[in-house]
XYZ file of N, CA, C and O in Angstrom:
320
model
N 11.281 -6.451 23.539
C 10.572 -5.203 23.451
C 11.159 -4.250 24.498
O 11.267 -4.591 25.654
N 11.532 -3.070 24.051
C 12.131 -2.123 24.982
C 11.166 -0.984 25.315
O 10.124 -0.818 24.680
N 11.513 -0.209 26.317
C 10.671 0.883 26.796
C 10.471 1.946 25.714
O 9.373 2.485 25.570
N 11.495 2.245 24.933
C 11.385 3.242 23.880
C 10.320 2.843 22.863
O 9.535 3.672 22.408
N 10.277 1.577 22.502
C 9.275 1.080 21.565
C 7.866 1.285 22.135
O 6.968 1.753 21.443
N 7.667 0.947 23.411
C 6.355 1.102 24.040
C 5.932 2.570 24.114
O 4.774 2.903 23.846
N 6.846 3.449 24.451
C 6.540 4.878 24.519
C 6.117 5.383 23.151
O 5.128 6.121 23.020
N 6.831 4.994 22.087
C 6.471 5.427 20.738
C 5.134 4.863 20.297
O 4.404 5.513 19.559
N 4.787 3.664 20.738
C 3.484 3.091 20.415
C 2.367 3.896 21.058
O 1.321 4.114 20.467
N 2.583 4.359 22.279
C 1.566 5.119 23.000
C 1.430 6.534 22.445
O 0.335 7.000 22.167
N 2.547 7.218 22.249
C 2.481 8.611 21.812
C 2.258 8.750 20.321
O 1.763 9.760 19.858
N 2.589 7.731 19.532
C 2.365 7.787 18.095
C 3.527 8.408 17.358
O 3.591 9.615 17.196
N 4.468 7.610 16.943
C 5.599 8.057 16.142
C 5.082 8.396 14.745
O 4.406 7.594 14.115
N 5.384 9.577 14.225
C 4.851 10.004 12.937
C 5.470 9.258 11.766
O 4.964 9.342 10.656
N 6.551 8.522 11.973
C 7.208 7.810 10.877
C 6.573 6.456 10.588
O 6.776 5.905 9.510
N 5.860 5.902 11.539
C 5.254 4.591 11.336
C 3.773 4.650 11.708
O 3.380 5.396 12.599
N 2.932 3.872 10.997
C 1.519 3.845 11.370
C 1.347 3.258 12.771
O 2.073 2.340 13.166
N 0.409 3.786 13.521
C 0.143 3.282 14.859
C -1.333 2.941 14.993
O -2.181 3.524 14.321
N -1.627 2.022 15.850
C -2.999 1.621 16.111
C -3.667 2.680 16.978
O -3.138 3.063 18.017
N -4.830 3.161 16.523
C -5.558 4.192 17.260
C -7.006 3.763 17.413
O -7.551 3.077 16.558
N -7.639 4.190 18.485
C -9.052 3.964 18.716
C -9.766 5.281 18.451
O -9.451 6.297 19.064
N -10.700 5.265 17.505
C -11.406 6.487 17.099
C -12.899 6.297 17.263
O -13.413 5.189 17.139
N -13.616 7.359 17.499
C -15.065 7.305 17.567
C -15.622 7.858 16.265
O -15.058 8.769 15.666
N -16.733 7.282 15.812
C -17.336 7.744 14.580
C -18.838 7.531 14.576
O -19.416 7.023 15.545
N -19.469 7.932 13.468
C -20.914 7.780 13.311
C -21.186 7.088 11.985
O -20.618 7.462 10.952
N -22.069 6.079 12.020
C -22.456 5.365 10.807
C -23.387 6.261 10.002
O -24.390 6.758 10.521
N -23.061 6.468 8.732
C -23.888 7.277 7.842
C -24.740 6.377 6.953
O -25.934 6.603 6.800
N -24.121 5.347 6.372
C -24.815 4.429 5.469
C -24.373 3.008 5.777
O -23.198 2.764 6.044
N -25.318 2.069 5.732
C -25.011 0.643 5.856
C -25.094 0.045 4.462
O -26.144 0.117 3.814
N -23.984 -0.527 3.991
C -23.929 -1.146 2.659
C -24.186 -2.647 2.791
O -23.584 -3.306 3.630
N -25.063 -3.174 1.927
C -25.413 -4.591 1.993
C -24.399 -5.455 1.259
O -24.014 -6.514 1.735
N -23.966 -5.012 0.101
C -23.020 -5.818 -0.675
C -21.922 -4.917 -1.225
O -22.216 -4.054 -2.063
N -20.705 -5.048 -0.772
C -20.237 -5.933 0.290
C -20.635 -5.384 1.659
O -20.914 -4.190 1.800
N -20.617 -6.242 2.658
C -20.987 -5.817 4.006
C -19.969 -4.807 4.513
O -18.833 -5.146 4.825
N -20.384 -3.560 4.574
C -19.513 -2.481 5.046
C -20.381 -1.307 5.454
O -21.593 -1.318 5.251
N -19.751 -0.313 6.040
C -20.462 0.902 6.436
C -19.690 2.118 5.941
O -18.486 2.056 5.716
N -20.413 3.202 5.761
C -19.793 4.490 5.499
C -19.858 5.267 6.804
O -20.926 5.343 7.433
N -18.735 5.812 7.247
C -18.677 6.466 8.551
C -18.065 7.855 8.468
O -17.326 8.172 7.542
N -18.406 8.652 9.457
C -17.735 9.930 9.688
C -16.994 9.795 11.001
O -17.594 9.439 12.021
N -15.698 10.074 10.962
C -14.920 10.063 12.195
C -15.273 11.322 12.970
O -15.459 12.394 12.384
N -15.404 11.184 14.283
C -15.809 12.299 15.137
C -14.958 13.537 14.862
O -13.740 13.458 14.757
N -15.640 14.665 14.709
C -14.954 15.922 14.468
C -14.688 16.208 13.010
O -14.063 17.201 12.673
N -15.160 15.340 12.102
C -14.923 15.518 10.674
C -16.249 15.432 9.932
O -17.167 14.737 10.362
N -16.343 16.134 8.815
C -17.570 16.085 8.019
C -17.424 15.186 6.792
O -18.398 14.948 6.103
N -16.214 14.697 6.527
C -15.999 13.796 5.388
C -16.492 12.398 5.735
O -16.281 11.910 6.838
N -17.133 11.744 4.766
C -17.614 10.380 4.957
C -16.624 9.411 4.334
O -16.235 9.563 3.182
N -16.210 8.419 5.119
C -15.273 7.403 4.655
C -16.073 6.173 4.226
O -16.809 5.601 5.031
N -15.941 5.749 2.963
C -16.753 4.648 2.456
C -16.142 3.273 2.727
O -14.938 3.148 2.952
N -17.003 2.266 2.708
C -16.612 0.849 2.696
C -15.708 0.441 3.858
O -14.692 -0.220 3.666
N -16.086 0.811 5.065
C -15.346 0.403 6.257
C -15.904 -0.941 6.720
O -17.111 -1.093 6.905
N -15.052 -1.918 6.889
C -15.470 -3.245 7.347
C -15.792 -3.199 8.832
O -15.304 -2.348 9.565
N -16.620 -4.155 9.273
C -16.985 -4.236 10.692
C -16.968 -5.685 11.144
O -17.052 -6.609 10.328
N -16.872 -5.887 12.454
C -16.843 -7.232 13.013
C -18.200 -7.905 12.843
O -19.246 -7.251 12.882
N -18.187 -9.221 12.685
C -19.394 -10.012 12.473
C -20.368 -9.900 13.642
O -21.576 -10.003 13.469
N -19.874 -9.656 14.832
C -20.725 -9.580 16.012
C -21.521 -8.270 16.095
O -22.399 -8.128 16.934
N -21.236 -7.310 15.224
C -21.906 -6.004 15.220
C -22.910 -5.939 14.077
O -22.584 -6.253 12.941
N -24.133 -5.524 14.367
C -25.173 -5.317 13.346
C -25.408 -3.815 13.212
O -26.114 -3.215 14.028
N -24.822 -3.193 12.200
C -24.868 -1.730 12.106
C -26.232 -1.189 11.685
O -26.966 -1.837 10.943
N -26.551 -0.018 12.184
C -27.691 0.764 11.720
C -27.222 2.205 11.565
O -26.273 2.644 12.218
N -27.891 2.933 10.679
C -27.520 4.324 10.424
C -27.613 5.137 11.711
O -28.494 4.903 12.550
N -26.704 6.046 11.883
C -26.579 6.973 13.012
C -26.050 6.340 14.290
O -25.998 6.993 15.331
N -25.628 5.070 14.243
C -24.956 4.458 15.387
C -23.670 5.216 15.684
O -22.966 5.645 14.763
N -23.355 5.375 16.952
C -22.048 5.889 17.370
C -21.185 4.651 17.595
O -21.540 3.777 18.387
N -20.060 4.573 16.874
C -19.247 3.364 16.860
C -17.803 3.658 17.235
O -17.357 4.804 17.212
N -17.080 2.585 17.558
C -15.648 2.664 17.818
C -14.914 2.025 16.656
O -15.290 0.960 16.174
N -13.881 2.717 16.197
C -13.097 2.285 15.046
C -11.641 2.103 15.451
O -11.098 2.919 16.200
N -11.033 1.052 14.941
C -9.587 0.898 15.061
C -8.984 1.405 13.764
O -9.440 1.040 12.683
N -7.979 2.255 13.872
C -7.292 2.717 12.661
C -5.805 2.435 12.791
O -5.212 2.565 13.853
N -5.247 1.984 11.686
C -3.812 1.717 11.592
C -3.372 2.285 10.257
O -3.609 1.672 9.219
N -2.823 3.481 10.288
C -2.532 4.161 9.036
C -3.850 4.515 8.369
O -4.719 5.119 8.963
N -4.052 4.069 7.132
C -5.297 4.346 6.419
C -6.309 3.210 6.543
O -7.411 3.300 6.007
N -5.968 2.133 7.245
C -6.884 1.002 7.430
C -7.823 1.272 8.605
O -7.382 1.709 9.661
N -9.118 0.983 8.396
C -10.116 1.159 9.442
C -10.913 -0.113 9.629
O -11.211 -0.824 8.675
N -11.277 -0.404 10.875
C -12.139 -1.532 11.210
C -13.075 -1.079 12.323
O -12.629 -0.583 13.352
N -14.379 -1.241 12.102
C -15.366 -0.922 13.125
C -15.471 -2.120 14.061
O -15.745 -3.226 13.622
N -15.270 -1.873 15.365
C -15.310 -2.972 16.315
C -16.610 -3.045 17.094
O -16.841 -3.997 17.816
N -17.473 -2.048 16.950
C -18.767 -2.124 17.613
C -19.362 -0.790 17.941
O -18.777 0.262 17.729
N -20.585 -0.865 18.474
C -21.386 0.296 18.818
C -21.151 0.706 20.260
O -20.969 -0.136 21.128
N -21.200 2.011 20.504
C -21.110 2.497 21.875
C -22.457 2.297 22.551
O -23.496 2.613 21.995
N -22.432 1.762 23.750
C -23.689 1.500 24.483
C -24.285 2.774 25.013
O -23.650 3.762 25.221
């Protein structure tokens, strides 16, 4: 692993998807399949069917942290 690779991972090279930490708000909790609909902070569009970690029990209006890699999203938990 070289320094150039690490710098591009941090700054976000537009040619490749990068892992990002985003904040969002739970709008709807779906029972089947287990997922949530979220709004990413600063946006009014609702993203459906976002998976979440088993250790998190979502409720509507929770402020959550999301990992995004390209178009893939995973909710990792609620902000305390």
